[in-house]
Every structure is written in C-alpha cells, then in structure tokens.
Amino acid sequence: MILLTDLKSDFKFVIKLEEDMVYAHRTIENSIKKISRTFPVVLITGPRQVGKTTVLKECDKSRKYVSLDDVNLRLLAKESPELFLDRFAPPVLIDEIQYAPELLPYIKIIADERQEDGLFWLTGSQQFQLMRGVTESLAGRIGIVELQGFSIAERTGNFKKAPFSTTSLKEQKSLTLTECYDMIWRGCYPKMVTREDMDWDTFYKSYVTTYIERDVRDLVSIGDEMQFYKFIRAAAARSGQMLDYTDISKDVGVSVPTVKSWVSILKNSGLVFFLEPYSKNITKRTVKTPKLYFWDTGLVCYLTGWLSPEAAEAGAQNSALFENFAIAEILKSYMHNGKRCSAYFYRDQQKKEIDLIIDENGILYPIEFKKSSSPKKDDTKNFSVLESLNTGKGAVVCLSSTYFPLTENVDAVPVSYI
C-alpha cells in the first residue's frame, strides 16, 4: 500500500500500488462481477478518462484484451468480424466497441450459441449513437453499467461503501474547507486523483482539446471549434442553475436549436447531467425547467478560470461548486453501486427551493447544501413544502466535523459522509 497525500491537505487518498502501476479500487467492481454472472455481455459506458478499461482489467486479469483504438485491429473487426472473433475468442474484453458496430451481430450469435454468462466485456463511450445500436442488437443479452470519476469513498479506500442515505450515517473522517475545495478544484478523473505529478492545467487543457477534436466531431459538424469551446465555458459558468437555452444562445452567439443540440452532446457524452424539478403530488405551481450540473468540478474550475483551490473557494461560484460537487457525489454513490437514484430539486413560483430530493420507495428525503461548518435550523425551512407528503430523514450537507441534529427529523451531515 502507498498513501498519496496532497501537499496542501492532511486528507489521505488510499491507493494500492501493484507492479509499478497505481490502482485504486472502484465501487463499481462488485456490480460488474454480478452482471457478468447474469448476462453473456457486459458493457461499461462513461466519458473518456474515467477508468473504464482499467477497472475491467482489474476485475479479471486473465481475460484476453483487445482495443479497437488500434487501426489495424479496427479494420479487421469491421471487414472480417467473424475472423476477428475467432482470433479474439471469448472470454474477451473489447475496448472502444463503438468503432466496430459490425461485431455486434456476431457477438449476439456467439452469445446465443454458447448460452454462457460473462463471455464478452465491452467498453464504449456513451456519446456515440451506436450505443443505442449496442443495446438494440443485444437486447436481453447485455448488462450495462456506467462509470464516472472517483468518489470521496473511493479516494479514501472505502470503495465498498453503500449508496448515500440520510438514515444510515456512519462516522467518517471530515473534510476541512481547504481539503474540500482542493478536492473540488482537482476534480475526480483518475489521473488527477492517483498521480501527484499530474499538472492540473495541462491535463484539463488536453482533455477539452481531445474531447472537441475527437468526440464532438464524431457527433456533429462544427464549423468553429472555438465557438463550441465558448459554449462549454458558458455552460460551466451556469452549473447548478436552471437550464436557459436562450440565455446561453445570446452569450455564445449561436441559435437556440444549436445550443439545445450542443447541450445534448454534453449530456450524452457523460460530462453533464440534468436534475429534474419535483412536481408530483404537489399542488403549488412549480418550475418545469431542469438544472444543469457537471460530473467533474475540476473541469468546471478549468473552464471558468478558477486556477487554484483558493480562487475556487473565494470566487463567485464557490457555493455553486460545493453544491455541484456534493450532488454529483451522491449520484455517483448510487451509480457505482449499480443502482438508480430518483433525484430531483424543488422550486416554486414563490422561490421556495430545496436543493435535492431523493425519492426512494415513495419516501422523500430532502437535502440542502451549505458551505458552512455551522448550519442553522433555518436552513431547513423550505422542507415544510413537503409536509403533506411521506417524508423521511432530511439532511443539510455541510462542512461540519461530525453529524448532529438540527431538528427532530433533519441532521447536519459532513460532506465527507457521502
């Protein structure tokens, strides 16, 4: 074992060092193994650089591996799929399956003939339209998991942690303000978590350039790459806000339909997610517009020009960054455990707002996010809009050193407990 410790922080990241390669166990490993015992084909999706290939290799080190990034192998897969699958017979891990859709019918044939589970493990960048073809071609034969960047639990070696719940809190090491914003600024991509020598600016500059030049061009014809870059920056500046296509359109100088198309690209490529408004069983008039969040707050900081943890913490977006970080962490805690989280926000025309509502088995769990070590009872005042409904334990996620009751049914919860 080796401990990687950020020089500015006492918060330690527990990483396993094996054969000169750094590997940090991921929560999703258990879901992958379960699905592989149930389906002949497993597909792991997610944005580039989140560790899809690495985690699959760790789950089965003896499995044959082939990458369709290799142009010669890609050509073989496209022109002679039968020969390709004869050479790389299952059990096999095929990386970047989107580059050779011609393989899919033959994978289906082999799966049907052999009637065995775990034959094919596939990775694919979910932004490609062919991901729809994967699920359609292999319907009933494929189990799909989604991966994002490192969670707090994974950073600290607590990768077996269950999804976040306000009703089953367990003592964890708390994060100081400095530690929290260092984590927010650094982001959650594996290279930024496991490699102390990775330069922040170089990594994100390369990430954005590669994303635009490779992934976006595979999806849509962009005449001006700088204009698309301007659009991503405009979206990042609005992370945590309700999605206003017209406002972004005016800022970027493109049409509203173009903005809608480009937002869809960001969402389908796993860079952003929407939080939909909650309106079920509530008579008050609520907003209908979703909120936009980024999965990685380090990317937000890079795009909006917060060039240090200190700048991010002191800047105009500091509260929005904290909220974005905490909501993404909660959703990842479900995603990486192979579970779906029914998550919403609440806002009505009287501007009463609840940052997050988790609907679990018909019980609503309201959650607020406060960049404070001493949240107040008043922070829970809007929870009353749910009083006529079936509500469970609420929470104010914050920077306190431990959890403690704010009201009879609401606790202050340190963000590290997610």
PDB file of N, CA, C and O in Angstrom, residues 181-243:
ATOM      1  N   TYR A 181     -12.172  22.101  -0.953  1.00  0.00           N
ATOM      2  CA  TYR A 181     -12.011  22.854  -2.199  1.00  0.00           C
ATOM      3  C   TYR A 181     -10.796  22.402  -3.001  1.00  0.00           C
ATOM      4  O   TYR A 181     -10.760  22.559  -4.226  1.00  0.00           O
ATOM      5  N   ASP A 182      -9.823  21.816  -2.333  1.00  0.00           N
ATOM      6  CA  ASP A 182      -8.735  21.192  -3.086  1.00  0.00           C
ATOM      7  C   ASP A 182      -9.279  20.013  -3.888  1.00  0.00           C
ATOM      8  O   ASP A 182      -8.908  19.806  -5.046  1.00  0.00           O
ATOM      9  N   MET A 183     -10.198  19.243  -3.280  1.00  0.00           N
ATOM     10  CA  MET A 183     -10.812  18.110  -3.960  1.00  0.00           C
ATOM     11  C   MET A 183     -11.729  18.580  -5.086  1.00  0.00           C
ATOM     12  O   MET A 183     -11.742  18.018  -6.190  1.00  0.00           O
ATOM     13  N   ILE A 184     -12.502  19.642  -4.827  1.00  0.00           N
ATOM     14  CA  ILE A 184     -13.387  20.211  -5.839  1.00  0.00           C
ATOM     15  C   ILE A 184     -12.580  20.701  -7.038  1.00  0.00           C
ATOM     16  O   ILE A 184     -12.919  20.429  -8.192  1.00  0.00           O
ATOM     17  N   TRP A 185     -11.507  21.425  -6.770  1.00  0.00           N
ATOM     18  CA  TRP A 185     -10.696  22.016  -7.829  1.00  0.00           C
ATOM     19  C   TRP A 185      -9.927  20.963  -8.616  1.00  0.00           C
ATOM     20  O   TRP A 185      -9.843  21.021  -9.844  1.00  0.00           O
ATOM     21  N   ARG A 186      -9.379  19.984  -7.920  1.00  0.00           N
ATOM     22  CA  ARG A 186      -8.579  18.955  -8.584  1.00  0.00           C
ATOM     23  C   ARG A 186      -9.443  18.060  -9.463  1.00  0.00           C
ATOM     24  O   ARG A 186      -8.988  17.539 -10.490  1.00  0.00           O
ATOM     25  N   GLY A 187     -10.694  17.860  -9.104  1.00  0.00           N
ATOM     26  CA  GLY A 187     -11.577  17.026  -9.905  1.00  0.00           C
ATOM     27  C   GLY A 187     -11.447  15.558  -9.566  1.00  0.00           C
ATOM     28  O   GLY A 187     -10.707  15.171  -8.663  1.00  0.00           O
ATOM     29  N   CYS A 188     -12.179  14.724 -10.293  1.00  0.00           N
ATOM     30  CA  CYS A 188     -12.276  13.315  -9.918  1.00  0.00           C
ATOM     31  C   CYS A 188     -11.779  12.346 -10.980  1.00  0.00           C
ATOM     32  O   CYS A 188     -11.948  11.137 -10.844  1.00  0.00           O
ATOM     33  N   TYR A 189     -11.150  12.845 -12.051  1.00  0.00           N
ATOM     34  CA  TYR A 189     -10.587  11.932 -13.037  1.00  0.00           C
ATOM     35  C   TYR A 189      -9.427  11.146 -12.415  1.00  0.00           C
ATOM     36  O   TYR A 189      -8.629  11.697 -11.648  1.00  0.00           O
ATOM     37  N   PRO A 190      -9.315   9.853 -12.718  1.00  0.00           N
ATOM     38  CA  PRO A 190      -8.306   9.010 -12.072  1.00  0.00           C
ATOM     39  C   PRO A 190      -6.885   9.562 -12.106  1.00  0.00           C
ATOM     40  O   PRO A 190      -6.172   9.499 -11.105  1.00  0.00           O
ATOM     41  N   LYS A 191      -6.473  10.119 -13.236  1.00  0.00           N
ATOM     42  CA  LYS A 191      -5.109  10.640 -13.306  1.00  0.00           C
ATOM     43  C   LYS A 191      -4.900  11.799 -12.333  1.00  0.00           C
ATOM     44  O   LYS A 191      -3.803  11.970 -11.783  1.00  0.00           O
ATOM     45  N   MET A 192      -5.935  12.584 -12.109  1.00  0.00           N
ATOM     46  CA  MET A 192      -5.814  13.706 -11.186  1.00  0.00           C
ATOM     47  C   MET A 192      -5.855  13.248  -9.730  1.00  0.00           C
ATOM     48  O   MET A 192      -5.363  13.931  -8.842  1.00  0.00           O
ATOM     49  N   VAL A 193      -6.447  12.090  -9.480  1.00  0.00           N
ATOM     50  CA  VAL A 193      -6.541  11.564  -8.110  1.00  0.00           C
ATOM     51  C   VAL A 193      -5.302  10.763  -7.737  1.00  0.00           C
ATOM     52  O   VAL A 193      -4.772  10.882  -6.626  1.00  0.00           O
ATOM     53  N   THR A 194      -4.813   9.938  -8.656  1.00  0.00           N
ATOM     54  CA  THR A 194      -3.771   8.971  -8.301  1.00  0.00           C
ATOM     55  C   THR A 194      -2.356   9.440  -8.614  1.00  0.00           C
ATOM     56  O   THR A 194      -1.402   8.814  -8.170  1.00  0.00           O
ATOM     57  N   ARG A 195      -2.220  10.510  -9.384  1.00  0.00           N
ATOM     58  CA  ARG A 195      -0.879  10.958  -9.772  1.00  0.00           C
ATOM     59  C   ARG A 195      -0.599  12.362  -9.258  1.00  0.00           C
ATOM     60  O   ARG A 195      -1.160  13.341  -9.753  1.00  0.00           O
ATOM     61  N   GLU A 196       0.274  12.435  -8.269  1.00  0.00           N
ATOM     62  CA  GLU A 196       0.627  13.734  -7.704  1.00  0.00           C
ATOM     63  C   GLU A 196       1.385  14.607  -8.700  1.00  0.00           C
ATOM     64  O   GLU A 196       1.381  15.836  -8.593  1.00  0.00           O
ATOM     65  N   ASP A 197       2.051  13.976  -9.680  1.00  0.00           N
ATOM     66  CA  ASP A 197       2.863  14.729 -10.628  1.00  0.00           C
ATOM     67  C   ASP A 197       2.054  15.249 -11.814  1.00  0.00           C
ATOM     68  O   ASP A 197       2.596  15.909 -12.706  1.00  0.00           O
ATOM     69  N   MET A 198       0.745  14.963 -11.853  1.00  0.00           N
ATOM     70  CA  MET A 198      -0.078  15.386 -12.972  1.00  0.00           C
ATOM     71  C   MET A 198      -0.398  16.877 -12.862  1.00  0.00           C
ATOM     72  O   MET A 198      -1.012  17.317 -11.882  1.00  0.00           O
ATOM     73  N   ASP A 199       0.019  17.634 -13.867  1.00  0.00           N
ATOM     74  CA  ASP A 199      -0.242  19.067 -13.868  1.00  0.00           C
ATOM     75  C   ASP A 199      -1.701  19.339 -14.212  1.00  0.00           C
ATOM     76  O   ASP A 199      -2.206  18.887 -15.240  1.00  0.00           O
ATOM     77  N   TRP A 200      -2.367  20.104 -13.351  1.00  0.00           N
ATOM     78  CA  TRP A 200      -3.802  20.350 -13.471  1.00  0.00           C
ATOM     79  C   TRP A 200      -4.148  21.042 -14.787  1.00  0.00           C
ATOM     80  O   TRP A 200      -5.025  20.600 -15.532  1.00  0.00           O
ATOM     81  N   ASP A 201      -3.461  22.117 -15.085  1.00  0.00           N
ATOM     82  CA  ASP A 201      -3.771  22.890 -16.282  1.00  0.00           C
ATOM     83  C   ASP A 201      -3.518  22.079 -17.548  1.00  0.00           C
ATOM     84  O   ASP A 201      -4.329  22.077 -18.482  1.00  0.00           O
ATOM     85  N   THR A 202      -2.406  21.362 -17.574  1.00  0.00           N
ATOM     86  CA  THR A 202      -2.070  20.542 -18.744  1.00  0.00           C
ATOM     87  C   THR A 202      -3.095  19.451 -18.964  1.00  0.00           C
ATOM     88  O   THR A 202      -3.522  19.192 -20.102  1.00  0.00           O
ATOM     89  N   PHE A 203      -3.519  18.796 -17.871  1.00  0.00           N
ATOM     90  CA  PHE A 203      -4.486  17.707 -18.003  1.00  0.00           C
ATOM     91  C   PHE A 203      -5.803  18.211 -18.588  1.00  0.00           C
ATOM     92  O   PHE A 203      -6.326  17.649 -19.560  1.00  0.00           O
ATOM     93  N   TYR A 204      -6.372  19.272 -17.997  1.00  0.00           N
ATOM     94  CA  TYR A 204      -7.687  19.724 -18.451  1.00  0.00           C
ATOM     95  C   TYR A 204      -7.635  20.377 -19.825  1.00  0.00           C
ATOM     96  O   TYR A 204      -8.585  20.243 -20.614  1.00  0.00           O
ATOM     97  N   LYS A 205      -6.547  21.057 -20.138  1.00  0.00           N
ATOM     98  CA  LYS A 205      -6.407  21.621 -21.482  1.00  0.00           C
ATOM     99  C   LYS A 205      -6.408  20.502 -22.513  1.00  0.00           C
ATOM    100  O   LYS A 205      -7.107  20.576 -23.541  1.00  0.00           O
ATOM    101  N   SER A 206      -5.654  19.451 -22.253  1.00  0.00           N
ATOM    102  CA  SER A 206      -5.602  18.304 -23.155  1.00  0.00           C
ATOM    103  C   SER A 206      -6.950  17.601 -23.225  1.00  0.00           C
ATOM    104  O   SER A 206      -7.392  17.185 -24.302  1.00  0.00           O
ATOM    105  N   TYR A 207      -7.614  17.488 -22.086  1.00  0.00           N
ATOM    106  CA  TYR A 207      -8.905  16.795 -22.045  1.00  0.00           C
ATOM    107  C   TYR A 207      -9.930  17.510 -22.929  1.00  0.00           C
ATOM    108  O   TYR A 207     -10.614  16.886 -23.741  1.00  0.00           O
ATOM    109  N   VAL A 208     -10.029  18.822 -22.764  1.00  0.00           N
ATOM    110  CA  VAL A 208     -11.010  19.594 -23.526  1.00  0.00           C
ATOM    111  C   VAL A 208     -10.671  19.565 -25.016  1.00  0.00           C
ATOM    112  O   VAL A 208     -11.551  19.392 -25.871  1.00  0.00           O
ATOM    113  N   THR A 209      -9.397  19.712 -25.357  1.00  0.00           N
ATOM    114  CA  THR A 209      -8.979  19.691 -26.760  1.00  0.00           C
ATOM    115  C   THR A 209      -9.298  18.349 -27.411  1.00  0.00           C
ATOM    116  O   THR A 209      -9.863  18.289 -28.516  1.00  0.00           O
ATOM    117  N   THR A 210      -8.959  17.263 -26.723  1.00  0.00           N
ATOM    118  CA  THR A 210      -9.222  15.923 -27.254  1.00  0.00           C
ATOM    119  C   THR A 210     -10.714  15.678 -27.383  1.00  0.00           C
ATOM    120  O   THR A 210     -11.188  15.106 -28.377  1.00  0.00           O
ATOM    121  N   TYR A 211     -11.479  16.114 -26.389  1.00  0.00           N
ATOM    122  CA  TYR A 211     -12.935  15.940 -26.409  1.00  0.00           C
ATOM    123  C   TYR A 211     -13.544  16.613 -27.637  1.00  0.00           C
ATOM    124  O   TYR A 211     -14.355  16.022 -28.353  1.00  0.00           O
ATOM    125  N   ILE A 212     -13.142  17.856 -27.900  1.00  0.00           N
ATOM    126  CA  ILE A 212     -13.706  18.589 -29.037  1.00  0.00           C
ATOM    127  C   ILE A 212     -13.236  18.004 -30.359  1.00  0.00           C
ATOM    128  O   ILE A 212     -14.029  17.780 -31.279  1.00  0.00           O
ATOM    129  N   GLU A 213     -11.931  17.726 -30.466  1.00  0.00           N
ATOM    130  CA  GLU A 213     -11.373  17.278 -31.739  1.00  0.00           C
ATOM    131  C   GLU A 213     -11.780  15.859 -32.114  1.00  0.00           C
ATOM    132  O   GLU A 213     -11.902  15.542 -33.291  1.00  0.00           O
ATOM    133  N   ARG A 214     -11.995  14.993 -31.104  1.00  0.00           N
ATOM    134  CA  ARG A 214     -12.321  13.591 -31.411  1.00  0.00           C
ATOM    135  C   ARG A 214     -13.798  13.301 -31.202  1.00  0.00           C
ATOM    136  O   ARG A 214     -14.514  12.914 -32.126  1.00  0.00           O
ATOM    137  N   ASP A 215     -14.288  13.491 -30.002  1.00  0.00           N
ATOM    138  CA  ASP A 215     -15.647  13.054 -29.684  1.00  0.00           C
ATOM    139  C   ASP A 215     -16.713  13.922 -30.340  1.00  0.00           C
ATOM    140  O   ASP A 215     -17.660  13.414 -30.941  1.00  0.00           O
ATOM    141  N   VAL A 216     -16.581  15.237 -30.216  1.00  0.00           N
ATOM    142  CA  VAL A 216     -17.616  16.119 -30.753  1.00  0.00           C
ATOM    143  C   VAL A 216     -17.675  16.033 -32.271  1.00  0.00           C
ATOM    144  O   VAL A 216     -18.746  16.003 -32.868  1.00  0.00           O
ATOM    145  N   ARG A 217     -16.521  15.955 -32.921  1.00  0.00           N
ATOM    146  CA  ARG A 217     -16.510  15.875 -34.381  1.00  0.00           C
ATOM    147  C   ARG A 217     -17.110  14.568 -34.893  1.00  0.00           C
ATOM    148  O   ARG A 217     -17.529  14.483 -36.037  1.00  0.00           O
ATOM    149  N   ASP A 218     -17.128  13.533 -34.049  1.00  0.00           N
ATOM    150  CA  ASP A 218     -17.776  12.283 -34.431  1.00  0.00           C
ATOM    151  C   ASP A 218     -19.301  12.400 -34.367  1.00  0.00           C
ATOM    152  O   ASP A 218     -20.024  11.568 -34.897  1.00  0.00           O
ATOM    153  N   LEU A 219     -19.777  13.434 -33.694  1.00  0.00           N
ATOM    154  CA  LEU A 219     -21.207  13.575 -33.480  1.00  0.00           C
ATOM    155  C   LEU A 219     -21.854  14.637 -34.355  1.00  0.00           C
ATOM    156  O   LEU A 219     -22.983  14.500 -34.798  1.00  0.00           O
ATOM    157  N   VAL A 220     -21.140  15.728 -34.551  1.00  0.00           N
ATOM    158  CA  VAL A 220     -21.761  16.851 -35.247  1.00  0.00           C
ATOM    159  C   VAL A 220     -20.675  17.646 -35.970  1.00  0.00           C
ATOM    160  O   VAL A 220     -19.524  17.689 -35.533  1.00  0.00           O
ATOM    161  N   SER A 221     -21.064  18.252 -37.070  1.00  0.00           N
ATOM    162  CA  SER A 221     -20.128  19.096 -37.808  1.00  0.00           C
ATOM    163  C   SER A 221     -20.070  20.472 -37.157  1.00  0.00           C
ATOM    164  O   SER A 221     -21.076  21.181 -37.072  1.00  0.00           O
ATOM    165  N   ILE A 222     -18.884  20.829 -36.661  1.00  0.00           N
ATOM    166  CA  ILE A 222     -18.705  22.118 -36.016  1.00  0.00           C
ATOM    167  C   ILE A 222     -17.779  22.964 -36.886  1.00  0.00           C
ATOM    168  O   ILE A 222     -16.621  22.610 -37.119  1.00  0.00           O
ATOM    169  N   GLY A 223     -18.311  24.093 -37.370  1.00  0.00           N
ATOM    170  CA  GLY A 223     -17.512  24.936 -38.230  1.00  0.00           C
ATOM    171  C   GLY A 223     -16.427  25.676 -37.469  1.00  0.00           C
ATOM    172  O   GLY A 223     -15.341  25.912 -37.994  1.00  0.00           O
ATOM    173  N   ASP A 224     -16.717  26.055 -36.234  1.00  0.00           N
ATOM    174  CA  ASP A 224     -15.793  26.854 -35.443  1.00  0.00           C
ATOM    175  C   ASP A 224     -15.588  26.180 -34.087  1.00  0.00           C
ATOM    176  O   ASP A 224     -16.457  26.243 -33.219  1.00  0.00           O
ATOM    177  N   GLU A 225     -14.454  25.526 -33.913  1.00  0.00           N
ATOM    178  CA  GLU A 225     -14.183  24.828 -32.657  1.00  0.00           C
ATOM    179  C   GLU A 225     -14.138  25.800 -31.479  1.00  0.00           C
ATOM    180  O   GLU A 225     -14.555  25.459 -30.372  1.00  0.00           O
ATOM    181  N   MET A 226     -13.640  27.004 -31.709  1.00  0.00           N
ATOM    182  CA  MET A 226     -13.572  27.985 -30.623  1.00  0.00           C
ATOM    183  C   MET A 226     -14.952  28.393 -30.150  1.00  0.00           C
ATOM    184  O   MET A 226     -15.153  28.692 -28.974  1.00  0.00           O
ATOM    185  N   GLN A 227     -15.912  28.385 -31.058  1.00  0.00           N
ATOM    186  CA  GLN A 227     -17.274  28.719 -30.655  1.00  0.00           C
ATOM    187  C   GLN A 227     -17.866  27.624 -29.772  1.00  0.00           C
ATOM    188  O   GLN A 227     -18.572  27.911 -28.801  1.00  0.00           O
ATOM    189  N   PHE A 228     -17.550  26.373 -30.090  1.00  0.00           N
ATOM    190  CA  PHE A 228     -18.015  25.289 -29.232  1.00  0.00           C
ATOM    191  C   PHE A 228     -17.325  25.361 -27.867  1.00  0.00           C
ATOM    192  O   PHE A 228     -17.942  25.102 -26.835  1.00  0.00           O
ATOM    193  N   TYR A 229     -16.042  25.714 -27.859  1.00  0.00           N
ATOM    194  CA  TYR A 229     -15.330  25.891 -26.600  1.00  0.00           C
ATOM    195  C   TYR A 229     -15.966  27.019 -25.777  1.00  0.00           C
ATOM    196  O   TYR A 229     -16.132  26.903 -24.555  1.00  0.00           O
ATOM    197  N   LYS A 230     -16.340  28.096 -26.444  1.00  0.00           N
ATOM    198  CA  LYS A 230     -17.032  29.188 -25.763  1.00  0.00           C
ATOM    199  C   LYS A 230     -18.347  28.708 -25.169  1.00  0.00           C
ATOM    200  O   LYS A 230     -18.737  29.107 -24.055  1.00  0.00           O
ATOM    201  N   PHE A 231     -19.033  27.840 -25.901  1.00  0.00           N
ATOM    202  CA  PHE A 231     -20.284  27.263 -25.397  1.00  0.00           C
ATOM    203  C   PHE A 231     -20.046  26.432 -24.130  1.00  0.00           C
ATOM    204  O   PHE A 231     -20.796  26.557 -23.153  1.00  0.00           O
ATOM    205  N   ILE A 232     -19.020  25.572 -24.127  1.00  0.00           N
ATOM    206  CA  ILE A 232     -18.751  24.751 -22.944  1.00  0.00           C
ATOM    207  C   ILE A 232     -18.452  25.642 -21.741  1.00  0.00           C
ATOM    208  O   ILE A 232     -18.906  25.380 -20.615  1.00  0.00           O
ATOM    209  N   ARG A 233     -17.701  26.720 -21.959  1.00  0.00           N
ATOM    210  CA  ARG A 233     -17.399  27.647 -20.868  1.00  0.00           C
ATOM    211  C   ARG A 233     -18.680  28.309 -20.351  1.00  0.00           C
ATOM    212  O   ARG A 233     -18.854  28.481 -19.139  1.00  0.00           O
ATOM    213  N   ALA A 234     -19.564  28.666 -21.266  1.00  0.00           N
ATOM    214  CA  ALA A 234     -20.828  29.280 -20.861  1.00  0.00           C
ATOM    215  C   ALA A 234     -21.670  28.302 -20.040  1.00  0.00           C
ATOM    216  O   ALA A 234     -22.309  28.686 -19.052  1.00  0.00           O
ATOM    217  N   ALA A 235     -21.670  27.036 -20.453  1.00  0.00           N
ATOM    218  CA  ALA A 235     -22.407  26.016 -19.700  1.00  0.00           C
ATOM    219  C   ALA A 235     -21.800  25.831 -18.310  1.00  0.00           C
ATOM    220  O   ALA A 235     -22.526  25.721 -17.310  1.00  0.00           O
ATOM    221  N   ALA A 236     -20.466  25.795 -18.234  1.00  0.00           N
ATOM    222  CA  ALA A 236     -19.798  25.616 -16.942  1.00  0.00           C
ATOM    223  C   ALA A 236     -20.092  26.774 -16.000  1.00  0.00           C
ATOM    224  O   ALA A 236     -20.246  26.578 -14.786  1.00  0.00           O
ATOM    225  N   ALA A 237     -20.183  27.985 -16.540  1.00  0.00           N
ATOM    226  CA  ALA A 237     -20.488  29.154 -15.717  1.00  0.00           C
ATOM    227  C   ALA A 237     -21.896  29.095 -15.150  1.00  0.00           C
ATOM    228  O   ALA A 237     -22.209  29.778 -14.163  1.00  0.00           O
ATOM    229  N   ARG A 238     -22.740  28.257 -15.744  1.00  0.00           N
ATOM    230  CA  ARG A 238     -24.121  28.127 -15.295  1.00  0.00           C
ATOM    231  C   ARG A 238     -24.376  26.802 -14.568  1.00  0.00           C
ATOM    232  O   ARG A 238     -25.525  26.428 -14.343  1.00  0.00           O
ATOM    233  N   SER A 239     -23.328  26.095 -14.204  1.00  0.00           N
ATOM    234  CA  SER A 239     -23.501  24.826 -13.489  1.00  0.00           C
ATOM    235  C   SER A 239     -24.223  25.076 -12.168  1.00  0.00           C
ATOM    236  O   SER A 239     -23.861  25.969 -11.404  1.00  0.00           O
ATOM    237  N   GLY A 240     -25.266  24.286 -11.934  1.00  0.00           N
ATOM    238  CA  GLY A 240     -26.069  24.466 -10.731  1.00  0.00           C
ATOM    239  C   GLY A 240     -27.255  25.390 -10.932  1.00  0.00           C
ATOM    240  O   GLY A 240     -28.046  25.597 -10.009  1.00  0.00           O
ATOM    241  N   GLN A 241     -27.392  25.933 -12.137  1.00  0.00           N
ATOM    242  CA  GLN A 241     -28.506  26.827 -12.438  1.00  0.00           C
ATOM    243  C   GLN A 241     -29.535  26.128 -13.315  1.00  0.00           C
ATOM    244  O   GLN A 241     -29.243  25.119 -13.954  1.00  0.00           O
ATOM    245  N   MET A 242     -30.744  26.705 -13.337  1.00  0.00           N
ATOM    246  CA  MET A 242     -31.762  26.176 -14.240  1.00  0.00           C
ATOM    247  C   MET A 242     -31.343  26.442 -15.685  1.00  0.00           C
ATOM    248  O   MET A 242     -30.791  27.493 -15.993  1.00  0.00           O
ATOM    249  N   LEU A 243     -31.590  25.477 -16.525  1.00  0.00           N
ATOM    250  CA  LEU A 243     -31.104  25.495 -17.896  1.00  0.00           C
ATOM    251  C   LEU A 243     -31.898  26.500 -18.733  1.00  0.00           C
ATOM    252  O   LEU A 243     -33.098  26.350 -18.941  1.00  0.00           O
TER     253      LEU A 243
END
